[in-house]
Amino acid sequence: MPVNSSRYPIPTRKAIVNKILITADHVITGPAGQVIDDGAVLVDAGVITAVGTAAELDTLVDASVSRLRCPGATVMPGLIDCHVHLAFDAGPDPIHAVTHADPGELAAAMAGRAELMLAAGVTTVRDLGDRDALTVTLRTSIESGTAVGPRILAATAPLTSHGGHCGFLGGEVTDDDDIRSQIARNAAAGADLIKVMASGGALTPSGPRMYESQFTPGQLRLIVEEAARHGLGVAAHAHGTDAITHSVAAGVRTLEHCSWRTATGITYDPKITRRIVENDIAVCRCISGDWRLFLEQMGPERADAMAETILDMRQAGVRFIAGTDAGVPGARFGDYVGMLEFFASLGFSHTEILDMATTNSAHALGLNDTGTLASGMRADLIVIDGNPLTELDALRRIQHVFTAGRLLNK
Ligand SMILES: [Zn+2]
């Protein structure tokens, strides 16, 4: 990566930058495309301490403070991926890969994937299903600085029905007692949230079909209540229209996939969409970088029907958040921009897309210290060659990544 824009001696990998003033042609502070032209961000001990024009901050900040000058570049909040599986390998058979892996090798592979995501500008990930709470271990290593990666929120083992979607991750439950003890186990292992497989999924062909519900409405309510007792929110994997309906009624925080499937195809319900908006439930559509191939396989009729549901939800005011489902077949780690391009292809503006990738995702994840650039926020930010408000592809030209003020040196 070119670092010629910098007068600042780049510290070694994972170095913590104590104080640095970053200047660039544009500083996207967010939300809603708020920009400071010829802007600057001052980072001190992991936190943003000032945002303003370069002229202003250059004068205010002592000459002894390091400068990172980035002409032609944009500074913006670090990206957020709300749906990843660090334990999966993105190959054709992630189930085999995750169940047969030696735990040490799997942990090392997960660390590599996390680093790949950070290098792509993703400073926060929410992992929605792993084995043996390995993501919590990785989270601890990243926090202590012994591993390099994004901030991690971990769901650990997703709750699923017996023989259900992703049961191989260890979260199969049958009755209410099982539900309570699995949630207690996840919480004790350090989970940041609870994931429930409210419907079947593509990855587990032996389980229920994608449109079929895996839990009753009462069980979903119990899962939300029980998670709340442990101070945790719930993310619901819900392809089926029934599963979506019941998850919304139960009070989950986010809906994953939300593809409105029924036995006969796609059955969209605008009444449920209104409840999603009223209850401020975020929707993570989970689009991998190879979505063009996926749409081709779907056929034009179903692809159009899917697009229509997304556009109707958008019209109704649904808060979309960004997720790649990285780790499942074809969803490569670090291919974040491909997912954003899907939304651009539907006519979402770049401003909406950047909000989805930053502010909206932070809000949905309950993080109030990342997703915008302002004084007091965590210094999670990226420097990009170009301006993503005019050209999304610029997000593929990452020059520098800071996570909590720690500069990733590529
Ligand atoms: Zn997933």
CSV table of C-alpha atoms and ligand atoms in Angstrom, one decimal:
chain,number,residue,atom,x,y,z
A,1,MET,CA,0.0,0.0,0.0
A,2,PRO,CA,1.4,3.4,-0.8
A,3,VAL,CA,2.3,5.5,2.1
A,4,ASN,CA,3.9,8.3,0.2
A,5,SER,CA,1.2,10.6,1.5
A,6,SER,CA,2.7,10.4,4.9
A,7,ARG,CA,5.5,12.4,6.5
A,8,TYR,CA,4.9,10.4,9.6
A,9,PRO,CA,7.1,7.4,10.2
A,10,ILE,CA,4.7,4.5,10.1
A,11,PRO,CA,5.0,2.5,13.4
A,12,THR,CA,5.5,-1.2,13.3
A,13,ARG,CA,2.4,-3.5,13.0
A,14,LYS,CA,-0.1,-3.1,15.8
A,15,ALA,CA,1.6,-0.1,17.2
A,16,ILE,CA,-0.5,2.2,19.3
A,17,VAL,CA,-0.3,5.7,18.1
A,18,ASN,CA,-0.4,8.0,21.0
A,19,LYS,CA,-1.2,11.2,19.3
A,20,ILE,CA,-1.6,11.9,15.6
A,21,LEU,CA,-3.2,14.5,13.4
A,22,ILE,CA,-4.7,13.1,10.2
A,23,THR,CA,-5.5,15.5,7.4
A,24,ALA,CA,-7.2,14.7,4.1
A,25,ASP,CA,-9.2,16.2,1.2
A,26,HIS,CA,-12.4,15.0,2.8
A,27,VAL,CA,-13.4,13.9,6.3
A,28,ILE,CA,-16.7,12.1,6.3
A,29,THR,CA,-17.8,12.5,9.9
A,30,GLY,CA,-21.3,11.0,9.3
A,31,PRO,CA,-24.1,10.4,9.4
A,32,ALA,CA,-26.0,11.4,6.3
A,33,GLY,CA,-22.9,12.3,4.3
A,34,GLN,CA,-21.7,15.1,6.5
A,35,VAL,CA,-18.3,16.1,5.2
A,36,ILE,CA,-15.6,18.5,6.2
A,37,ASP,CA,-13.5,19.4,3.1
A,38,ASP,CA,-9.8,19.8,3.8
A,39,GLY,CA,-10.6,18.2,7.1
A,40,ALA,CA,-8.6,16.8,10.0
A,41,VAL,CA,-9.0,14.3,12.8
A,42,LEU,CA,-6.9,14.3,16.0
A,43,VAL,CA,-6.4,11.0,17.6
A,44,ASP,CA,-5.1,10.7,21.1
A,45,ALA,CA,-4.6,7.4,23.0
A,46,GLY,CA,-7.2,5.5,21.1
A,47,VAL,CA,-9.8,8.2,21.1
A,48,ILE,CA,-10.8,11.0,18.7
A,49,THR,CA,-10.2,14.2,20.5
A,50,ALA,CA,-11.0,16.8,17.8
A,51,VAL,CA,-12.5,16.9,14.3
A,52,GLY,CA,-12.4,20.0,12.2
A,53,THR,CA,-10.8,21.7,9.2
A,54,ALA,CA,-7.1,21.0,8.6
A,55,ALA,CA,-6.3,24.8,8.8
A,56,GLU,CA,-8.0,24.9,12.3
A,57,LEU,CA,-6.4,21.9,13.8
A,58,ASP,CA,-3.0,22.4,12.3
A,59,THR,CA,-2.8,25.7,14.1
A,60,LEU,CA,-4.3,24.3,17.4
A,61,VAL,CA,-2.2,21.2,17.6
A,62,ASP,CA,1.4,21.5,18.8
A,63,ALA,CA,4.0,21.1,16.0
A,64,SER,CA,5.6,18.2,17.9
A,65,VAL,CA,2.5,16.0,17.3
A,66,SER,CA,2.9,13.6,14.4
A,67,ARG,CA,1.1,14.5,11.2
A,68,LEU,CA,-0.4,12.0,8.7
A,69,ARG,CA,-1.1,14.1,5.6
A,70,CYS,CA,-3.2,12.3,3.0
A,71,PRO,CA,-3.8,14.4,-0.1
A,72,GLY,CA,-6.4,13.0,-2.5
A,73,ALA,CA,-7.8,10.9,0.3
A,74,THR,CA,-10.9,10.7,2.5
A,75,VAL,CA,-11.0,9.8,6.2
A,76,MET,CA,-14.2,8.1,7.4
A,77,PRO,CA,-15.4,5.9,10.2
A,78,GLY,CA,-14.2,2.3,10.1
A,79,LEU,CA,-16.6,-0.1,8.4
A,80,ILE,CA,-18.9,-2.5,10.4
A,81,ASP,CA,-19.7,-6.0,9.3
A,82,CYS,CA,-22.8,-7.2,11.3
A,83,HIS,CA,-22.8,-10.7,10.1
A,84,VAL,CA,-19.7,-12.9,9.8
A,85,HIS,CA,-18.6,-16.4,10.8
A,86,LEU,CA,-14.9,-16.3,11.5
A,87,ALA,CA,-15.0,-20.1,12.2
A,88,PHE,CA,-16.1,-20.9,8.6
A,89,ASP,CA,-13.6,-20.9,5.7
A,90,ALA,CA,-15.7,-19.6,2.8
A,91,GLY,CA,-14.9,-22.8,1.0
A,92,PRO,CA,-17.5,-25.2,-0.5
A,93,ASP,CA,-17.9,-27.3,2.7
A,94,PRO,CA,-17.5,-25.0,5.8
A,95,ILE,CA,-19.3,-27.6,8.0
A,96,HIS,CA,-16.6,-30.2,7.4
A,97,ALA,CA,-13.9,-27.6,7.8
A,98,VAL,CA,-15.2,-26.3,11.1
A,99,THR,CA,-16.1,-29.7,12.6
A,100,HIS,CA,-12.9,-31.5,11.6
A,101,ALA,CA,-10.4,-28.8,12.3
A,102,ASP,CA,-7.9,-29.0,15.0
A,103,PRO,CA,-8.8,-26.3,17.6
A,104,GLY,CA,-5.4,-24.7,17.4
A,105,GLU,CA,-5.4,-24.6,13.6
A,106,LEU,CA,-8.9,-23.3,13.6
A,107,ALA,CA,-8.1,-20.5,16.0
A,108,ALA,CA,-5.1,-19.5,13.9
A,109,ALA,CA,-7.2,-19.5,10.8
A,110,MET,CA,-9.8,-17.3,12.5
A,111,ALA,CA,-7.1,-14.8,13.5
A,112,GLY,CA,-5.9,-14.7,9.9
A,113,ARG,CA,-9.5,-14.0,8.7
A,114,ALA,CA,-9.9,-11.3,11.3
A,115,GLU,CA,-6.7,-9.6,10.2
A,116,LEU,CA,-7.9,-9.8,6.5
A,117,MET,CA,-11.1,-8.0,7.4
A,118,LEU,CA,-9.3,-5.3,9.3
A,119,ALA,CA,-7.0,-4.7,6.3
A,120,ALA,CA,-10.2,-4.2,4.2
A,121,GLY,CA,-11.2,-1.4,6.5
A,122,VAL,CA,-13.6,-3.4,8.7
A,123,THR,CA,-13.0,-2.2,12.3
A,124,THR,CA,-16.0,-3.9,13.9
A,125,VAL,CA,-17.4,-7.4,13.2
A,126,ARG,CA,-20.3,-9.2,14.8
A,127,ASP,CA,-19.7,-12.9,14.7
A,128,LEU,CA,-23.0,-14.8,14.5
A,129,GLY,CA,-22.0,-18.4,15.1
A,130,ASP,CA,-18.8,-20.2,16.0
A,131,ARG,CA,-17.6,-23.3,17.8
A,132,ASP,CA,-16.4,-23.6,21.4
A,133,ALA,CA,-16.6,-19.8,21.8
A,134,LEU,CA,-13.3,-19.5,19.9
A,135,THR,CA,-14.4,-16.0,18.8
A,136,VAL,CA,-14.4,-14.9,22.4
A,137,THR,CA,-10.8,-16.1,22.8
A,138,LEU,CA,-9.9,-14.2,19.6
A,139,ARG,CA,-11.7,-11.1,20.9
A,140,THR,CA,-9.6,-11.2,24.1
A,141,SER,CA,-6.3,-11.6,22.1
A,142,ILE,CA,-7.3,-8.6,19.9
A,143,GLU,CA,-8.2,-6.5,22.9
A,144,SER,CA,-4.9,-7.2,24.6
A,145,GLY,CA,-3.0,-6.5,21.4
A,146,THR,CA,-1.5,-10.0,21.0
A,147,ALA,CA,-3.6,-10.4,17.8
A,148,VAL,CA,-4.5,-8.0,15.1
A,149,GLY,CA,-8.1,-7.6,14.1
A,150,PRO,CA,-11.4,-5.7,14.3
A,151,ARG,CA,-13.4,-5.2,17.5
A,152,ILE,CA,-15.5,-8.4,17.8
A,153,LEU,CA,-19.0,-8.9,19.1
A,154,ALA,CA,-19.5,-12.6,19.5
A,155,ALA,CA,-22.7,-14.7,19.6
A,156,THR,CA,-20.9,-18.0,20.2
A,157,ALA,CA,-23.1,-21.1,19.5
A,158,PRO,CA,-26.4,-20.2,17.9
A,159,LEU,CA,-29.5,-21.7,19.4
A,160,THR,CA,-31.1,-24.1,17.0
A,161,SER,CA,-33.5,-27.0,17.0
A,162,HIS,CA,-32.4,-30.6,17.3
A,163,GLY,CA,-30.9,-31.5,13.9
A,164,GLY,CA,-31.5,-27.9,12.9
A,165,HIS,CA,-29.6,-25.2,11.0
A,166,CYS,CA,-25.9,-25.1,12.2
A,167,GLY,CA,-26.6,-27.6,15.0
A,168,PHE,CA,-23.0,-28.8,14.5
A,169,LEU,CA,-21.8,-25.6,16.3
A,170,GLY,CA,-23.1,-27.0,19.5
A,171,GLY,CA,-26.3,-25.0,20.2
A,172,GLU,CA,-29.0,-27.5,19.7
A,173,VAL,CA,-32.0,-27.2,22.1
A,174,THR,CA,-35.3,-29.0,22.4
A,175,ASP,CA,-37.2,-27.7,25.4
A,176,ASP,CA,-37.4,-24.6,27.5
A,177,ASP,CA,-34.9,-25.9,30.0
A,178,ASP,CA,-32.4,-26.5,27.2
A,179,ILE,CA,-33.0,-22.9,26.0
A,180,ARG,CA,-32.3,-21.5,29.4
A,181,SER,CA,-29.2,-23.5,29.9
A,182,GLN,CA,-27.8,-22.9,26.4
A,183,ILE,CA,-28.2,-19.1,26.9
A,184,ALA,CA,-26.6,-19.3,30.3
A,185,ARG,CA,-23.7,-21.3,28.8
A,186,ASN,CA,-23.2,-18.7,26.0
A,187,ALA,CA,-23.4,-15.9,28.5
A,188,ALA,CA,-20.8,-17.6,30.8
A,189,ALA,CA,-18.5,-18.1,27.8
A,190,GLY,CA,-18.5,-14.3,27.2
A,191,ALA,CA,-21.1,-13.9,24.5
A,192,ASP,CA,-22.1,-10.3,23.6
A,193,LEU,CA,-25.4,-11.4,22.2
A,194,ILE,CA,-27.6,-14.4,21.5
A,195,LYS,CA,-28.2,-15.7,18.0
A,196,VAL,CA,-31.2,-17.9,17.2
A,197,MET,CA,-31.8,-19.8,14.1
A,198,ALA,CA,-35.5,-19.0,13.9
A,199,SER,CA,-35.8,-20.7,10.5
A,200,GLY,CA,-33.9,-23.3,8.5
A,201,GLY,CA,-30.9,-22.3,6.4
A,202,ALA,CA,-29.1,-23.2,3.2
A,203,LEU,CA,-25.9,-24.4,4.9
A,204,THR,CA,-27.7,-27.4,6.7
A,205,PRO,CA,-29.5,-29.3,4.0
A,206,SER,CA,-30.5,-32.1,6.4
A,207,GLY,CA,-32.3,-29.6,8.7
A,208,PRO,CA,-35.7,-27.9,8.2
A,209,ARG,CA,-36.2,-26.0,4.9
A,210,MET,CA,-35.2,-22.4,4.7
A,211,TYR,CA,-38.8,-21.2,5.0
A,212,GLU,CA,-39.7,-23.5,7.9
A,213,SER,CA,-39.7,-22.3,11.5
A,214,GLN,CA,-37.5,-24.0,14.0
A,215,PHE,CA,-39.1,-22.5,17.1
A,216,THR,CA,-42.6,-21.7,18.2
A,217,PRO,CA,-43.6,-18.1,18.9
A,218,GLY,CA,-43.5,-18.9,22.7
A,219,GLN,CA,-40.0,-20.3,22.5
A,220,LEU,CA,-38.8,-17.2,20.6
A,221,ARG,CA,-40.3,-15.1,23.4
A,222,LEU,CA,-38.5,-17.2,26.0
A,223,ILE,CA,-35.2,-16.8,24.1
A,224,VAL,CA,-35.5,-13.0,24.1
A,225,GLU,CA,-36.6,-12.8,27.7
A,226,GLU,CA,-33.8,-15.2,28.9
A,227,ALA,CA,-31.2,-13.3,26.8
A,228,ALA,CA,-32.3,-10.0,28.4
A,229,ARG,CA,-32.0,-11.5,31.8
A,230,HIS,CA,-28.3,-12.0,31.0
A,231,GLY,CA,-28.2,-8.4,29.6
A,232,LEU,CA,-28.0,-9.6,26.0
A,233,GLY,CA,-29.9,-8.8,22.8
A,234,VAL,CA,-31.0,-11.4,20.2
A,235,ALA,CA,-30.2,-11.6,16.5
A,236,ALA,CA,-32.6,-13.9,14.6
A,237,HIS,CA,-31.7,-15.8,11.5
A,238,ALA,CA,-35.0,-15.7,9.7
A,239,HIS,CA,-35.6,-16.6,6.1
A,240,GLY,CA,-39.2,-17.7,6.5
A,241,THR,CA,-42.1,-15.2,6.6
A,242,ASP,CA,-43.4,-17.0,9.7
A,243,ALA,CA,-40.0,-16.9,11.4
A,244,ILE,CA,-39.7,-13.2,10.6
A,245,THR,CA,-43.2,-12.5,12.0
A,246,HIS,CA,-42.6,-14.5,15.2
A,247,SER,CA,-39.1,-13.0,15.7
A,248,VAL,CA,-40.5,-9.5,15.4
A,249,ALA,CA,-43.3,-10.3,17.9
A,250,ALA,CA,-40.7,-11.8,20.3
A,251,GLY,CA,-38.7,-8.6,20.3
A,252,VAL,CA,-35.4,-9.5,18.7
A,253,ARG,CA,-32.9,-6.6,18.0
A,254,THR,CA,-31.9,-7.6,14.4
A,255,LEU,CA,-33.3,-9.8,11.7
A,256,GLU,CA,-30.7,-11.7,9.7
A,257,HIS,CA,-31.5,-12.5,6.0
A,258,CYS,CA,-35.2,-11.5,6.3
A,259,SER,CA,-35.9,-13.0,2.8
A,260,TRP,CA,-39.7,-13.6,3.3
A,261,ARG,CA,-39.7,-17.2,2.1
A,262,THR,CA,-42.7,-19.5,2.2
A,263,ALA,CA,-43.3,-22.9,0.6
A,264,THR,CA,-44.5,-21.2,-2.6
A,265,GLY,CA,-41.8,-18.6,-3.0
A,266,ILE,CA,-41.6,-15.1,-1.5
A,267,THR,CA,-44.5,-13.9,0.6
A,268,TYR,CA,-43.8,-10.3,1.7
A,269,ASP,CA,-45.9,-8.8,4.5
A,270,PRO,CA,-45.9,-5.0,4.6
A,271,LYS,CA,-47.7,-5.0,8.0
A,272,ILE,CA,-44.8,-6.9,9.6
A,273,THR,CA,-42.5,-4.4,7.9
A,274,ARG,CA,-44.3,-1.6,9.7
A,275,ARG,CA,-43.7,-3.4,13.0
A,276,ILE,CA,-40.0,-3.8,12.2
A,277,VAL,CA,-39.8,0.0,11.7
A,278,GLU,CA,-41.9,0.8,14.8
A,279,ASN,CA,-39.8,-1.4,17.0
A,280,ASP,CA,-36.5,-0.2,15.5
A,281,ILE,CA,-35.4,-3.7,14.6
A,282,ALA,CA,-32.5,-3.6,12.1
A,283,VAL,CA,-32.4,-5.8,9.1
A,284,CYS,CA,-29.2,-7.4,7.9
A,285,ARG,CA,-29.8,-8.8,4.4
A,286,CYS,CA,-26.4,-10.6,4.4
A,287,ILE,CA,-25.1,-10.2,0.9
A,288,SER,CA,-21.8,-11.8,-0.1
A,289,GLY,CA,-19.5,-10.3,-2.7
A,290,ASP,CA,-20.5,-12.9,-5.2
A,291,TRP,CA,-24.1,-11.7,-5.3
A,292,ARG,CA,-24.2,-11.5,-9.1
A,293,LEU,CA,-23.7,-15.2,-9.3
A,294,PHE,CA,-26.3,-15.8,-6.6
A,295,LEU,CA,-28.9,-13.7,-8.5
A,296,GLU,CA,-28.1,-15.6,-11.7
A,297,GLN,CA,-28.8,-18.9,-9.9
A,298,MET,CA,-32.0,-17.4,-8.5
A,299,GLY,CA,-33.4,-16.5,-11.9
A,300,PRO,CA,-34.7,-13.1,-12.9
A,301,GLU,CA,-38.2,-13.6,-11.5
A,302,ARG,CA,-37.1,-14.4,-8.0
A,303,ALA,CA,-34.3,-11.9,-8.1
A,304,ASP,CA,-36.8,-9.2,-9.0
A,305,ALA,CA,-39.2,-10.3,-6.2
A,306,MET,CA,-36.3,-10.1,-3.7
A,307,ALA,CA,-35.3,-6.7,-4.9
A,308,GLU,CA,-38.9,-5.5,-4.6
A,309,THR,CA,-39.1,-6.6,-0.9
A,310,ILE,CA,-35.9,-4.7,-0.2
A,311,LEU,CA,-37.0,-1.6,-1.9
A,312,ASP,CA,-40.4,-1.7,-0.2
A,313,MET,CA,-38.7,-2.1,3.2
A,314,ARG,CA,-36.5,0.8,2.4
A,315,GLN,CA,-39.5,2.9,1.4
A,316,ALA,CA,-41.2,2.0,4.7
A,317,GLY,CA,-38.2,3.2,6.6
A,318,VAL,CA,-36.4,0.0,7.6
A,319,ARG,CA,-33.0,0.5,9.0
A,320,PHE,CA,-30.7,-1.8,7.0
A,321,ILE,CA,-27.3,-2.8,8.4
A,322,ALA,CA,-24.3,-4.2,6.6
A,323,GLY,CA,-23.4,-7.9,6.7
A,324,THR,CA,-21.5,-10.2,4.3
A,325,ASP,CA,-22.1,-13.6,6.0
A,326,ALA,CA,-18.3,-14.0,5.4
A,327,GLY,CA,-17.3,-17.6,5.9
A,328,VAL,CA,-20.2,-19.3,4.2
A,329,PRO,CA,-19.5,-20.7,0.7
A,330,GLY,CA,-18.5,-18.0,-1.6
A,331,ALA,CA,-18.6,-15.2,1.0
A,332,ARG,CA,-14.9,-14.3,1.2
A,333,PHE,CA,-13.4,-12.4,4.1
A,334,GLY,CA,-12.4,-8.9,3.2
A,335,ASP,CA,-14.8,-8.6,0.2
A,336,TYR,CA,-16.9,-6.0,1.9
A,337,VAL,CA,-17.3,-3.5,-0.9
A,338,GLY,CA,-19.0,-6.1,-3.2
A,339,MET,CA,-21.9,-6.3,-0.7
A,340,LEU,CA,-22.3,-2.5,-0.7
A,341,GLU,CA,-22.4,-2.6,-4.5
A,342,PHE,CA,-25.4,-4.8,-4.4
A,343,PHE,CA,-27.3,-2.0,-2.6
A,344,ALA,CA,-26.0,0.5,-5.1
A,345,SER,CA,-27.3,-1.7,-7.9
A,346,LEU,CA,-30.8,-1.4,-6.3
A,347,GLY,CA,-30.6,2.4,-6.4
A,348,PHE,CA,-29.5,3.1,-2.8
A,349,SER,CA,-27.5,6.4,-2.7
A,350,HIS,CA,-23.9,6.3,-1.6
A,351,THR,CA,-24.8,8.3,1.5
A,352,GLU,CA,-27.4,5.7,2.5
A,353,ILE,CA,-24.9,2.9,1.8
A,354,LEU,CA,-22.1,4.6,3.9
A,355,ASP,CA,-24.6,5.1,6.8
A,356,MET,CA,-25.6,1.5,6.5
A,357,ALA,CA,-21.9,0.5,6.8
A,358,THR,CA,-21.2,2.7,9.7
A,359,THR,CA,-23.8,4.7,11.8
A,360,ASN,CA,-26.8,2.4,11.3
A,361,SER,CA,-24.8,-0.7,12.0
A,362,ALA,CA,-23.2,0.8,15.2
A,363,HIS,CA,-26.7,1.8,16.4
A,364,ALA,CA,-28.1,-1.6,15.8
A,365,LEU,CA,-25.2,-3.3,17.6
A,366,GLY,CA,-25.7,-1.0,20.6
A,367,LEU,CA,-22.3,0.7,20.1
A,368,ASN,CA,-22.4,4.4,20.7
A,369,ASP,CA,-18.6,4.9,20.5
A,370,THR,CA,-18.0,4.0,16.9
A,371,GLY,CA,-19.6,4.6,13.5
A,372,THR,CA,-19.1,8.4,13.3
A,373,LEU,CA,-16.1,10.7,13.6
A,374,ALA,CA,-16.6,13.0,16.6
A,375,SER,CA,-14.7,14.0,19.7
A,376,GLY,CA,-14.9,11.3,22.3
A,377,MET,CA,-15.5,8.4,19.9
A,378,ARG,CA,-13.2,5.5,19.6
A,379,ALA,CA,-10.6,6.1,16.9
A,380,ASP,CA,-11.9,3.5,14.5
A,381,LEU,CA,-11.3,5.1,11.1
A,382,ILE,CA,-10.0,4.5,7.7
A,383,VAL,CA,-8.1,6.5,5.1
A,384,ILE,CA,-9.2,5.9,1.5
A,385,ASP,CA,-7.6,6.9,-1.8
A,386,GLY,CA,-10.5,8.9,-3.4
A,387,ASN,CA,-14.0,9.7,-2.2
A,388,PRO,CA,-16.5,6.9,-1.5
A,389,LEU,CA,-19.4,9.4,-1.6
A,390,THR,CA,-18.8,9.7,-5.4
A,391,GLU,CA,-17.1,6.4,-6.1
A,392,LEU,CA,-17.8,3.3,-3.9
A,393,ASP,CA,-14.9,1.5,-5.5
A,394,ALA,CA,-12.6,3.9,-3.6
A,395,LEU,CA,-13.3,1.7,-0.5
A,396,ARG,CA,-11.1,-0.9,-2.2
A,397,ARG,CA,-8.2,1.5,-2.0
A,398,ILE,CA,-7.6,1.5,1.7
A,399,GLN,CA,-4.5,3.5,2.7
A,400,HIS,CA,-4.6,3.3,6.5
A,401,VAL,CA,-6.8,1.6,9.1
A,402,PHE,CA,-7.0,2.7,12.7
A,403,THR,CA,-8.8,0.5,15.3
A,404,ALA,CA,-9.1,2.2,18.7
A,405,GLY,CA,-6.2,4.4,17.6
A,406,ARG,CA,-4.0,1.4,16.7
A,407,LEU,CA,-2.6,1.8,13.2
A,408,LEU,CA,-2.6,-1.3,11.1
A,409,ASN,CA,0.6,-1.2,9.1
A,410,LYS,CA,0.1,-3.1,5.9
B,1,ZN,ZN,-24.8,-16.4,8.9
